[in-house]
Tab-separated table of C-alpha atoms and ligand atoms in Angstrom:
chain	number	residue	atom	x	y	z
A	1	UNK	CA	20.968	130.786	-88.808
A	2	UNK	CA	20.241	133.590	-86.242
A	3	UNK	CA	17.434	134.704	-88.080
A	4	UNK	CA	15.869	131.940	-87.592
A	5	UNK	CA	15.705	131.660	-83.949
A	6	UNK	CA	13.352	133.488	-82.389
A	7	UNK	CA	14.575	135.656	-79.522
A	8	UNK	CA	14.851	134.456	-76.183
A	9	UNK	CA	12.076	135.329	-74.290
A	10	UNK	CA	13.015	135.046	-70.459
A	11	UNK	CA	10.763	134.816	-67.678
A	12	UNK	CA	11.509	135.126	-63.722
A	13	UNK	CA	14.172	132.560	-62.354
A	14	UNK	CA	16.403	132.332	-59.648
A	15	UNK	CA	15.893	132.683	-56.170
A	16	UNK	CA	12.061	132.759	-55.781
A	17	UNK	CA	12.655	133.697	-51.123
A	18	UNK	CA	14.481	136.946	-52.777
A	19	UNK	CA	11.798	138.364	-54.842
A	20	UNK	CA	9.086	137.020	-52.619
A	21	UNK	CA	7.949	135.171	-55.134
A	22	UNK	CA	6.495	131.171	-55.862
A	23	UNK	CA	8.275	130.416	-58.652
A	24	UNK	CA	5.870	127.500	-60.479
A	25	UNK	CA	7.176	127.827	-63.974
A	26	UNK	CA	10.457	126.493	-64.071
A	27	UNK	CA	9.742	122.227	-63.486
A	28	UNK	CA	12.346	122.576	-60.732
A	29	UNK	CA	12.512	120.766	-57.192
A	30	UNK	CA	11.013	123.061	-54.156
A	31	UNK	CA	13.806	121.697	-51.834
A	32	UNK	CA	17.490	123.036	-51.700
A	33	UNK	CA	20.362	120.957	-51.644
A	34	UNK	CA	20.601	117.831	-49.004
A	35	UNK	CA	23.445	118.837	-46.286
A	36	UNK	CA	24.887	115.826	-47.814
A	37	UNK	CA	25.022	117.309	-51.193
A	38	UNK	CA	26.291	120.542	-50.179
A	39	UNK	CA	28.999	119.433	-48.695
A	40	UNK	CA	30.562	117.869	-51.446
A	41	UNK	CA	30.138	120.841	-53.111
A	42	UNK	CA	31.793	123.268	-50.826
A	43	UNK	CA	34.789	120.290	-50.194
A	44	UNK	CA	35.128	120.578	-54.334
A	45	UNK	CA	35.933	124.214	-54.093
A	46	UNK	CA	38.904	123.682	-53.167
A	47	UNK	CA	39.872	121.998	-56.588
A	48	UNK	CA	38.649	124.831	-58.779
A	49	UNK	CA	41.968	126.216	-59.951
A	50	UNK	CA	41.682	122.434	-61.875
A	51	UNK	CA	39.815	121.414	-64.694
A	52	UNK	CA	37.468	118.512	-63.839
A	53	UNK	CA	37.860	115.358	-65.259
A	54	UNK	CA	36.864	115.187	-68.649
A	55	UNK	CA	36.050	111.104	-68.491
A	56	UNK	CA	33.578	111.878	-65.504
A	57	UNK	CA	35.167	108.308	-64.941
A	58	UNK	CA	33.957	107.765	-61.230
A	59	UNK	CA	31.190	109.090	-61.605
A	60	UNK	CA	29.999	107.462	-65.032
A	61	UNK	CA	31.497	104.126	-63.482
A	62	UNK	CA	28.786	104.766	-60.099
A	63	UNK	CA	26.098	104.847	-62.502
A	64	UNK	CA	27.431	102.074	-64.372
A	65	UNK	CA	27.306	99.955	-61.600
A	66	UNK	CA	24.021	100.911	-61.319
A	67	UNK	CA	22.546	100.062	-64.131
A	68	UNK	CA	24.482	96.690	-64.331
A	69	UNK	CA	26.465	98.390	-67.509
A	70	UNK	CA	29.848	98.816	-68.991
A	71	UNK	CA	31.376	102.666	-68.264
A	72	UNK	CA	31.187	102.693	-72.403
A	73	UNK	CA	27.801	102.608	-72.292
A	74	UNK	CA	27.360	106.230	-69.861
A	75	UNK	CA	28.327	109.843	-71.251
A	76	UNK	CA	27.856	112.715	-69.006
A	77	UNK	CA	26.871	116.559	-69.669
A	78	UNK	CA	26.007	119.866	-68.487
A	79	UNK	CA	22.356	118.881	-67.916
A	80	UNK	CA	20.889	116.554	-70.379
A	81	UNK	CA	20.178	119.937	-72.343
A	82	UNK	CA	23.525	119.016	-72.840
A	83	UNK	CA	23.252	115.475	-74.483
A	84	UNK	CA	19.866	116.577	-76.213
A	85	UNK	CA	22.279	119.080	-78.400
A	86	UNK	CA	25.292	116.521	-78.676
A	87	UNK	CA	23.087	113.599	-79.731
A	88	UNK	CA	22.020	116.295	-82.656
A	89	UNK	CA	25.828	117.230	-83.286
A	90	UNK	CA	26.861	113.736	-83.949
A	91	UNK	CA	23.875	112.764	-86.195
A	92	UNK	CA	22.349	116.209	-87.651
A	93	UNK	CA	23.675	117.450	-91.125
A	94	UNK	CA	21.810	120.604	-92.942
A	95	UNK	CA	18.650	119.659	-94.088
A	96	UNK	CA	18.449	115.863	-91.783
A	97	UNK	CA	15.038	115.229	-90.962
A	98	UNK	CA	14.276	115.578	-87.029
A	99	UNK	CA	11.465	114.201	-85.627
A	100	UNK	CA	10.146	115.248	-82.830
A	101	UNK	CA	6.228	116.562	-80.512
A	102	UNK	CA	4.930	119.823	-79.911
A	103	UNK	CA	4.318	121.027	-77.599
A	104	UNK	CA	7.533	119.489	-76.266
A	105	UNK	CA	10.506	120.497	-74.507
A	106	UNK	CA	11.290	123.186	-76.864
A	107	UNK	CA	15.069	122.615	-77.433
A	108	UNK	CA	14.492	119.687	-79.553
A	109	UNK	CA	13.270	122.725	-81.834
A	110	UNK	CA	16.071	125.536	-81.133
A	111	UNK	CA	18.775	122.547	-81.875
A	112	UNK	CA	17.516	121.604	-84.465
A	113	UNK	CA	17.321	125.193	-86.416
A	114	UNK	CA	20.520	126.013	-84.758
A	115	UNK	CA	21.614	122.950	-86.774
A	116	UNK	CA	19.691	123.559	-90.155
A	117	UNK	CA	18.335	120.299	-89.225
A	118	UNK	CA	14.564	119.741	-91.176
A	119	UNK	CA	12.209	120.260	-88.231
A	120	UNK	CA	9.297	117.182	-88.916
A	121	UNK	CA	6.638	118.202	-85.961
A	122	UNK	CA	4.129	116.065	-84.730
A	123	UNK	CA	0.967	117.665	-82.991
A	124	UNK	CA	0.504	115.730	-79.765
A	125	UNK	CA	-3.037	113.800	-79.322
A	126	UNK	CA	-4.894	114.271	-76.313
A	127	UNK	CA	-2.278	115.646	-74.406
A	128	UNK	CA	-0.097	112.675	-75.374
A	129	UNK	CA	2.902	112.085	-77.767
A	130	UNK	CA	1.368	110.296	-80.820
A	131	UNK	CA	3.738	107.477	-81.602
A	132	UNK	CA	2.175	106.703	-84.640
A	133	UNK	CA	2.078	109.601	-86.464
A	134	UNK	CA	6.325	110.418	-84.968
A	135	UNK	CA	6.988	107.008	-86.852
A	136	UNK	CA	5.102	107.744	-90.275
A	137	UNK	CA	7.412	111.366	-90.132
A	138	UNK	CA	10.135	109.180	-89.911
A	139	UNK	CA	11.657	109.255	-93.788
A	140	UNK	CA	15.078	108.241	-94.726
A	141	UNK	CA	16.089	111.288	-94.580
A	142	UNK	CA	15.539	111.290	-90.868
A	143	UNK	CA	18.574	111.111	-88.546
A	144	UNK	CA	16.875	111.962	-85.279
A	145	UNK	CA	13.718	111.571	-83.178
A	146	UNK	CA	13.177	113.318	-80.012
A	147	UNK	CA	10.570	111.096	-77.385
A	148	UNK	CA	10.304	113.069	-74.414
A	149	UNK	CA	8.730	110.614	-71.744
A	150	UNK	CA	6.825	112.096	-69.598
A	151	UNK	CA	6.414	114.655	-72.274
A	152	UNK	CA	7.201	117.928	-70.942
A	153	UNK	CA	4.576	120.524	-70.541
A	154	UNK	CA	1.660	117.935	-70.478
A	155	UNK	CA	2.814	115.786	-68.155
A	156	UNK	CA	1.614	112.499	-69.887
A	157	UNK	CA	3.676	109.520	-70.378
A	158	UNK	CA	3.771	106.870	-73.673
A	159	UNK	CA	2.622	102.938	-72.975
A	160	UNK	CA	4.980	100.963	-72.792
A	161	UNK	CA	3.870	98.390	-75.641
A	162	UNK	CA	3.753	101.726	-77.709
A	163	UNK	CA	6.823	102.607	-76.961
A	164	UNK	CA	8.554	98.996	-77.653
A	165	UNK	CA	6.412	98.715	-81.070
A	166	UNK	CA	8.132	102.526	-81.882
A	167	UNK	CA	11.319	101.311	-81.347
A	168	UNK	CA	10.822	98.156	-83.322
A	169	UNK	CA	9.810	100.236	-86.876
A	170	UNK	CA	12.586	103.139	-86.273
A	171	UNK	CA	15.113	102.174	-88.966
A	172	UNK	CA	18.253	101.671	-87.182
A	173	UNK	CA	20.242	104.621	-88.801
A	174	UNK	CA	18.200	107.074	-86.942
A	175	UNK	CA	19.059	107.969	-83.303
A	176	UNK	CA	15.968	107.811	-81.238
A	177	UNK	CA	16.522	110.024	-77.741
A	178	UNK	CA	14.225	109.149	-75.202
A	179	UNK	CA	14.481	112.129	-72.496
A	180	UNK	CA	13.687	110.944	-69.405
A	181	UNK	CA	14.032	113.708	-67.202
A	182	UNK	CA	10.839	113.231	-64.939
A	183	UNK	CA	10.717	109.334	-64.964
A	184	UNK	CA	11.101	109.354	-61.047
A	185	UNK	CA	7.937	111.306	-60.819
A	186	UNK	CA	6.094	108.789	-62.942
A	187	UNK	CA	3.390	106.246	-61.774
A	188	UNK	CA	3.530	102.152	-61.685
A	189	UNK	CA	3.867	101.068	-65.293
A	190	UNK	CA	6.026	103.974	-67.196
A	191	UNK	CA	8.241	102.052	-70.193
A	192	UNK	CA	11.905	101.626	-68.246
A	193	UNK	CA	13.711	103.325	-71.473
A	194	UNK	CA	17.072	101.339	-69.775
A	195	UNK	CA	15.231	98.233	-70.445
A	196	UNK	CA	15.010	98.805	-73.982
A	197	UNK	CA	18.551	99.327	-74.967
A	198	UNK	CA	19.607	96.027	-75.665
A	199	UNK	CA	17.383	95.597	-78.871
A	200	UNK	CA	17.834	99.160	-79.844
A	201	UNK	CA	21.746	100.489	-80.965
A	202	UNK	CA	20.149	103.471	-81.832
A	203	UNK	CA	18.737	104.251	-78.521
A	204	UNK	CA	19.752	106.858	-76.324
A	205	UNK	CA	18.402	107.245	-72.950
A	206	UNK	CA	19.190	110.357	-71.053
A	207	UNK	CA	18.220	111.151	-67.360
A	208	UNK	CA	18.694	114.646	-65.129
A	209	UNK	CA	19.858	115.356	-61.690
A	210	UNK	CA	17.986	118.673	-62.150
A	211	UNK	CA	14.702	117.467	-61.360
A	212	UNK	CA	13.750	114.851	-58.666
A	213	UNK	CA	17.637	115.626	-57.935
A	214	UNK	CA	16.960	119.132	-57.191
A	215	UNK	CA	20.487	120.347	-59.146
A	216	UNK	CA	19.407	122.376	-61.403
A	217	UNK	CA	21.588	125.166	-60.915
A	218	UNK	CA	24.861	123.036	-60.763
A	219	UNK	CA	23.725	121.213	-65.126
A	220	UNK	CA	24.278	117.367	-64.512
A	221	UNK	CA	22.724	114.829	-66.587
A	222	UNK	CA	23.887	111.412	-68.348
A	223	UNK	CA	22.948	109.574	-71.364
A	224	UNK	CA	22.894	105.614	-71.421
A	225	UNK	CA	23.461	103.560	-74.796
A	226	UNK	CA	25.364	101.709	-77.035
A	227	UNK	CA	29.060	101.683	-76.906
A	228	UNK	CA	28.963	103.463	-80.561
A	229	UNK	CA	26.205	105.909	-79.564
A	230	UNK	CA	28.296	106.851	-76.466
A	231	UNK	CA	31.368	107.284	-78.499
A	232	UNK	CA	29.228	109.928	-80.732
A	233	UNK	CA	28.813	111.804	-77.648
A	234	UNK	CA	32.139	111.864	-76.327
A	235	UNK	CA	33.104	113.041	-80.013
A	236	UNK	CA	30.805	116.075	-79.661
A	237	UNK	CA	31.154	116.997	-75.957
A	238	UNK	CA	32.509	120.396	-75.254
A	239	UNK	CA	35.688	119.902	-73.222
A	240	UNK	CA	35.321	120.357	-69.220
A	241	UNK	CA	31.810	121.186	-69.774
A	242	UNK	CA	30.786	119.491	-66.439
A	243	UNK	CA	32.270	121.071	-63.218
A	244	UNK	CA	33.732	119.106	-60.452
A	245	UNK	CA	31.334	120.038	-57.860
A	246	UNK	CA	28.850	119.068	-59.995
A	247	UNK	CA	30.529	115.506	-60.477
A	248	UNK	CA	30.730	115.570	-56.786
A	249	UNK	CA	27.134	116.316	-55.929
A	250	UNK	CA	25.762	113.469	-58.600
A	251	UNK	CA	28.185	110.828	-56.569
A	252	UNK	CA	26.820	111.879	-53.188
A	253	UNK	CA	23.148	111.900	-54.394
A	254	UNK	CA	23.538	108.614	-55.832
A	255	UNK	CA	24.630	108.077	-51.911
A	256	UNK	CA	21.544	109.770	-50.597
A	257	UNK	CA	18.529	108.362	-52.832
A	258	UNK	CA	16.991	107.193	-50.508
A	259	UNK	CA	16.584	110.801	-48.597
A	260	UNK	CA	15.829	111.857	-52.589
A	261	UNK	CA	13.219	109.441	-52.859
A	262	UNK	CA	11.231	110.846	-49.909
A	263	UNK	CA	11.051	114.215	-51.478
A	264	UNK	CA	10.411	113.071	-54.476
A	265	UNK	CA	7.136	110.793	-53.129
A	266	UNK	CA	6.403	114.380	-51.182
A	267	UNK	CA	6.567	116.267	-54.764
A	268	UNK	CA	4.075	113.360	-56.010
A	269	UNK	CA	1.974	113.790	-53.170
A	270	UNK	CA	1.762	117.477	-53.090
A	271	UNK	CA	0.772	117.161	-57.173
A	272	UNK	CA	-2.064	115.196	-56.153
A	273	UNK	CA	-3.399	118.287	-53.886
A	274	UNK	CA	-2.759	120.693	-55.908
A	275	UNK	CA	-4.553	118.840	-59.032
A	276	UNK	CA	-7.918	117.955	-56.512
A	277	UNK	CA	-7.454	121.983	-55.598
A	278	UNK	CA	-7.737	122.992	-58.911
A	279	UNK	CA	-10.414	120.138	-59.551
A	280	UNK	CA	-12.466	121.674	-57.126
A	281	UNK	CA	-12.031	125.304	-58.277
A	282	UNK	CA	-13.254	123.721	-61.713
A	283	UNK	CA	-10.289	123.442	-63.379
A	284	UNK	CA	-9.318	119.954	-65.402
A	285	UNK	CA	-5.537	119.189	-64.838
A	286	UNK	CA	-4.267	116.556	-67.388
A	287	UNK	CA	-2.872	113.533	-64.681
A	288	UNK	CA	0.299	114.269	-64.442
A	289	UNK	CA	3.647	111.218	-63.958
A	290	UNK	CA	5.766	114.465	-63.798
A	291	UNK	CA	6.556	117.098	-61.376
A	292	UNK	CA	4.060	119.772	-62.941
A	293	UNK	CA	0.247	120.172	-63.868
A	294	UNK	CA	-1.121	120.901	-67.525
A	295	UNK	CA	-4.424	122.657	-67.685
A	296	UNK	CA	-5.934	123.739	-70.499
A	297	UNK	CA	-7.548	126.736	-70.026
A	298	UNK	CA	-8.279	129.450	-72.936
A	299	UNK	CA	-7.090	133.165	-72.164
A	300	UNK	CA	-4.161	131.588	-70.526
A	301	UNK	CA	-1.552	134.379	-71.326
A	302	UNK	CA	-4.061	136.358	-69.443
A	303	UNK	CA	-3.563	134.425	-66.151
A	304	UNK	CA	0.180	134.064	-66.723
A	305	UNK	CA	0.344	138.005	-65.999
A	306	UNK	CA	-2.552	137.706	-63.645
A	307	UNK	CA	-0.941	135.287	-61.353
A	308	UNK	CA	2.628	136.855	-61.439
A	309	UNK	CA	0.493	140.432	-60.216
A	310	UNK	CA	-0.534	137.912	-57.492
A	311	UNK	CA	3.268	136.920	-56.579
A	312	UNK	CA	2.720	133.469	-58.719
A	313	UNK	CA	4.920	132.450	-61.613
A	314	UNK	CA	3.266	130.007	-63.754
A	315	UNK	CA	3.851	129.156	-67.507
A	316	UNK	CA	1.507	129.807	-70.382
A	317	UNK	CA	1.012	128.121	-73.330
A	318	UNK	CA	-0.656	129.500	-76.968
A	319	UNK	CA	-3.408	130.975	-74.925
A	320	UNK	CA	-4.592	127.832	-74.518
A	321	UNK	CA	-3.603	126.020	-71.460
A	322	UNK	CA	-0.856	126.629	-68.345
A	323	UNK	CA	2.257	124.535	-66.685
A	324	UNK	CA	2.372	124.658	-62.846
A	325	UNK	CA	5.341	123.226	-61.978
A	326	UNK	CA	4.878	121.325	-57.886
A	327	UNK	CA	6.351	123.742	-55.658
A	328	UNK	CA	6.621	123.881	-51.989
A	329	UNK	CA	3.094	123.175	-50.080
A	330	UNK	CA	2.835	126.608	-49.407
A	331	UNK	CA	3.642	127.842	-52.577
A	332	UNK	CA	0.919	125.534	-54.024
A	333	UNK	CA	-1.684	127.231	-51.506
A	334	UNK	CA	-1.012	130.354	-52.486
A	335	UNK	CA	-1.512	129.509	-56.175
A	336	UNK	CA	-4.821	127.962	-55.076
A	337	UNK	CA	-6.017	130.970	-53.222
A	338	UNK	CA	-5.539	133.269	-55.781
A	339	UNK	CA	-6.861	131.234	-58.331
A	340	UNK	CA	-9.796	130.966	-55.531
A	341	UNK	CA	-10.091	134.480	-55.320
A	342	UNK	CA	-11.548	135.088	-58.773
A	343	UNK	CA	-8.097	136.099	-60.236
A	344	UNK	CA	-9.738	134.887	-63.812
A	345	UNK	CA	-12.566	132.114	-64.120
A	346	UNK	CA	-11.911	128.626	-65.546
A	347	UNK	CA	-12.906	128.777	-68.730
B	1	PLP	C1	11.982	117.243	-71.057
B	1	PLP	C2	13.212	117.890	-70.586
B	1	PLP	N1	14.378	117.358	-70.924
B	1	PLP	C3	15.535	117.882	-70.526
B	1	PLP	C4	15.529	119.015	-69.741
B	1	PLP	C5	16.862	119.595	-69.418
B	1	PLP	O1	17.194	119.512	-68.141
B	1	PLP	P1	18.705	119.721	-67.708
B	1	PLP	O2	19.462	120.271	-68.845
B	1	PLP	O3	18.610	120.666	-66.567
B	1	PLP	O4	19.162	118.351	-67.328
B	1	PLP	C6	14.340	119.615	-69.347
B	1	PLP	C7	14.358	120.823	-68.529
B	1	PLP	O5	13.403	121.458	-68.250
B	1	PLP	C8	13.150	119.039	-69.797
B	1	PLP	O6	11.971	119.583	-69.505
């Protein structure tokens, strides 16, 4: 299996204040932790010589609430990365078709090798994720399809008829994932996956608090479906794998959403600059319902390094176009002055 996977190939993280640097590559929020947040945190420290609680149960049975749903019908993980490679545990056998974009989020991929899964790839169109042509690689071999919506790195969401029809033709014995993990950045009109699950047994519908949350670092995410699907997940999930301060923090952001949701409509706002910045520095940034910019741009690898010379970290794609992840309004000025500066012309 190893020698399949490529080799990890990191770039900067962590702390961008310590290295001095704007760290747009990375699709994480600019803010820190609410005071709310942190505090539940730093009151769960006091439990660590504990294991967690495996069930997640008040936590699962907040969001439950939530979502007007039984506590079967939530799972939690270690970030949805998490879910994405349990929903592939429970359904993937050596050699099961797995459907999924690219570019995408590039785990589907890695899972699905790590698996020995039979990787079915479907070039996006315009930017987009081509329904279509992810239902006609659908086979009956196929026990998987990964729909990342907004599709992460261009930033462009499905229709929601689209979606629904999908849904409709996916024979019933394959697992459809819809990854949701930048729905709160999305516009008027994005397909509520939630809605959906109902008519579709074989839908799972997962959703991050490492995004418009802002907890990356701390890996929290949940899945919503079917009892059965749900069951799959708790069958795969490695024991303890999500912390008690992290069970705390998702209960008291649930309690501060609407603080979240300010930052969030700040994120959305501060895309909007940044794409008429780049606009007018003759750039064409693909609209965006997430919390990053895609720009195709050729000699992109180029600009990657050029940028990071220039204290910017922004990710590059094939040569062919970059990912600028939202980051503080500063942050996003100095990526637009040196881009300004005649780092590298738009070409
Ligand atoms: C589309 C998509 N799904 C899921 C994730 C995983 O997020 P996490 O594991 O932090 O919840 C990411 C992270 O970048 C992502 O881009």
């Amino acid at each position: 299996v190893l020698k399949r996977i490529p080799a990890r190939i990191r770039g900067p993280t962590g702390p961008a204040r310590a290295g001095g640097l704007a760290l747009l590559s990375m699709n994480e929020s600019p803010y820190p932790p609410l005071p709310s947040v942190g505090r539940a945190i730093t009151d769960a420290v006091a439990d660590l010589h504990r294991y967690p609680d495996d069930e997640g149960m008040s936590l699962r049975e907040e969001l439950a609430s939530r979502y007007g749903r039984p506590v079967e019908q939530v799972a939690l993980g270690a970030g949805s990365s998490e879910l994405c490679l349990q929903a592939a545990l429970a359904t993937v056998n050596p050699g099961s078709g797995v459907v999924f974009a690219s570019p995408s989020f590039p785990l589907y991929s890695l899972i699905t090798q790590l698996l020995s899964g039979e990787p079915r790839i479907v070039s996006l169109r315009e930017d987009r994720l081509d329904l279509e042509a992810m239902l006609a690689a659908v086979s009956p071999g196929t026990r998987l399809v990964y729909v990342c919506n907004p599709n992460n790195p261009t930033g462009t969401s499905v229709e929601p008829e689209a979606l629904a029809a999908f849904l409709r033709a996916v024979p019933e014995d394959c697992l459809v994932v819809l990854d949701e993990a930048y729905r709160e950045f999305a516009g008027p009109g994005f397909p509520d996956g939630l809605g959906l699950l109902d008519e579709h047994p074989n839908l799972l519908v997962l959703r991050t608090f490492s995004k418009a949350y802002g907890l990356a670092g701390l890996r929290l995410g949940y899945g919503v479906a079917a009892p059965e699907v749900i069951e799959g997940l708790r069958r795969t999930h490695l024991p303890y794998s999500v912390s008690r301060p992290a069970l705390e923090a998702g209960a008291a952001s649930l309690r501060a959403e609407g603080e979240l949701t300010e930052r969030v409509d700040a994120v959305i706002a501060e895309r909007e600059r940044l794409a008429k910045g780049l606009t007018a520095l003759g750039y064409d940034p693909t609209p965006s319902d997430a919390n990053f910019l895609w720009v195709r741009t050729p000699g992109s690898a180029s600009l990657e390094r050029n940028l990071l010379d220039h204290g910017v970290a922004i990710r590059s794609f094939a040569d062919e176009a970059i990912r600028i992840s939202v980051g503080a309004p500063e942050e996003n000025a100095l990526l637009l002055e040196v881009l300004g500066s005649g780092v590298q012309s738009p070409r």
